[in-house]
XYZ file of C-alpha atoms in Angstrom:
115
model
C 44.785 38.940 13.086
C 43.681 36.319 15.570
C 40.047 37.488 15.362
C 40.062 36.858 11.613
C 41.670 33.456 12.136
C 39.023 32.545 14.722
C 36.219 33.649 12.402
C 37.789 31.721 9.524
C 38.183 28.607 11.702
C 34.596 28.862 12.958
C 33.306 29.322 9.402
C 35.233 26.276 8.171
C 33.956 24.215 11.103
C 30.357 25.277 10.424
C 30.807 24.484 6.744
C 32.106 20.989 7.575
C 29.223 20.362 9.960
C 26.756 21.500 7.286
C 28.322 19.215 4.685
C 28.173 16.234 7.072
C 24.527 17.025 7.803
C 23.676 17.166 4.098
C 25.474 13.836 3.426
C 23.732 12.175 6.377
C 20.348 13.555 5.312
C 20.923 12.349 1.763
C 21.795 8.849 2.981
C 18.801 8.826 5.314
C 16.407 9.793 2.509
C 17.878 7.168 0.200
C 17.355 4.518 2.889
C 13.830 5.788 3.572
C 12.956 5.624 -0.137
C 14.420 2.116 -0.344
C 12.377 1.049 2.686
C 9.143 2.454 1.258
C 9.824 0.975 -2.160
C 10.595 -2.475 -0.773
C 7.514 -2.381 1.476
C 5.346 -1.349 -1.462
C 6.751 -4.007 -3.777
C 6.394 -6.743 -1.185
C 2.813 -5.633 -0.506
C 2.000 -5.743 -4.226
C 3.592 -9.187 -4.550
C 1.613 -10.492 -1.579
C -1.608 -9.011 -2.916
C -1.017 -10.566 -6.334
C -0.195 -13.990 -4.897
C -3.037 -14.126 -2.393
C -5.472 -12.327 -4.692
C -4.908 -14.677 -7.606
C -5.421 -17.740 -5.408
C -8.521 -16.235 -3.829
C -9.858 -15.336 -7.264
C -9.349 -18.892 -8.530
C -11.058 -20.261 -5.431
C -13.920 -17.807 -5.839
C -14.394 -18.837 -9.470
C -14.601 -22.518 -8.526
C -16.935 -21.798 -5.608
C -19.137 -19.654 -7.834
C -19.407 -22.348 -10.486
C -20.110 -25.018 -7.883
C -22.713 -22.825 -6.186
C -24.369 -21.964 -9.487
C -24.531 -25.620 -10.503
C -25.974 -26.599 -7.126
C -28.588 -23.841 -7.316
C -29.339 -24.982 -10.869
C -29.957 -28.528 -9.637
C -32.175 -27.158 -6.855
C -34.310 -25.111 -9.248
C -33.993 -27.560 -12.196
C -32.431 -24.821 -14.339
C -28.734 -24.046 -14.632
C -29.584 -20.609 -15.999
C -31.376 -19.648 -12.796
C -28.442 -20.920 -10.715
C -25.933 -18.808 -12.606
C -28.313 -15.855 -12.574
C -28.649 -16.054 -8.776
C -24.881 -16.242 -8.287
C -24.489 -13.222 -10.587
C -27.093 -11.302 -8.623
C -25.299 -12.126 -5.369
C -22.121 -10.585 -6.809
C -24.032 -7.507 -7.974
C -25.500 -7.006 -4.486
C -22.071 -7.418 -2.876
C -20.614 -4.911 -5.374
C -23.326 -2.369 -4.589
C -22.692 -2.741 -0.847
C -18.956 -2.229 -1.358
C -19.645 0.796 -3.580
C -21.856 2.358 -0.934
C -19.168 1.802 1.719
C -16.307 3.142 -0.440
C -15.712 6.234 1.739
C -15.106 4.080 4.809
C -12.870 1.784 2.767
C -10.849 4.748 1.456
C -10.317 6.219 4.921
C -9.273 2.806 6.281
C -6.713 2.363 3.500
C -5.363 5.902 3.927
C -4.907 5.354 7.677
C -3.064 2.065 7.165
C -0.835 3.301 4.359
C -0.202 6.674 6.009
C 0.992 4.978 9.192
C 3.530 2.873 7.285
C 4.587 5.684 4.961
C 5.215 8.389 7.541
C 6.912 6.195 10.175
C-alpha cells in the first residue's frame, strides 16, 4: 500500500509543479506581450510626433528654397520644379537602397522584440 501512496503523492506533487509552471508561463507571456505592445505604441507615438514636426519643417524649407531659387532664376516655376526634382532624386536613392534599409529595420526591431 505504501508504494501506491508514494506514487500517488509523487503524481500530485508533479501535477502541482506543472500547474505552477503553466501559471507562471502564462503570466510571463502576458507581461511580455504588454511590454512589446507598450514599446510599439510608444514608438508609433514618437514617430508621429517627430515625423509631423519634421514634415511641417520640411514643407516650410521646401517653399522657402523654391522661392529663393525662383528669385535666383527669375521664375518661381523653375524654383519649384528644381525642389521637386531634388525630392524625386532623393526618393530614387532611397528606393535603390531599400534592401539595406529593410535589413537595418529588421535588425533593430528583432533585437527589441526577442529580448
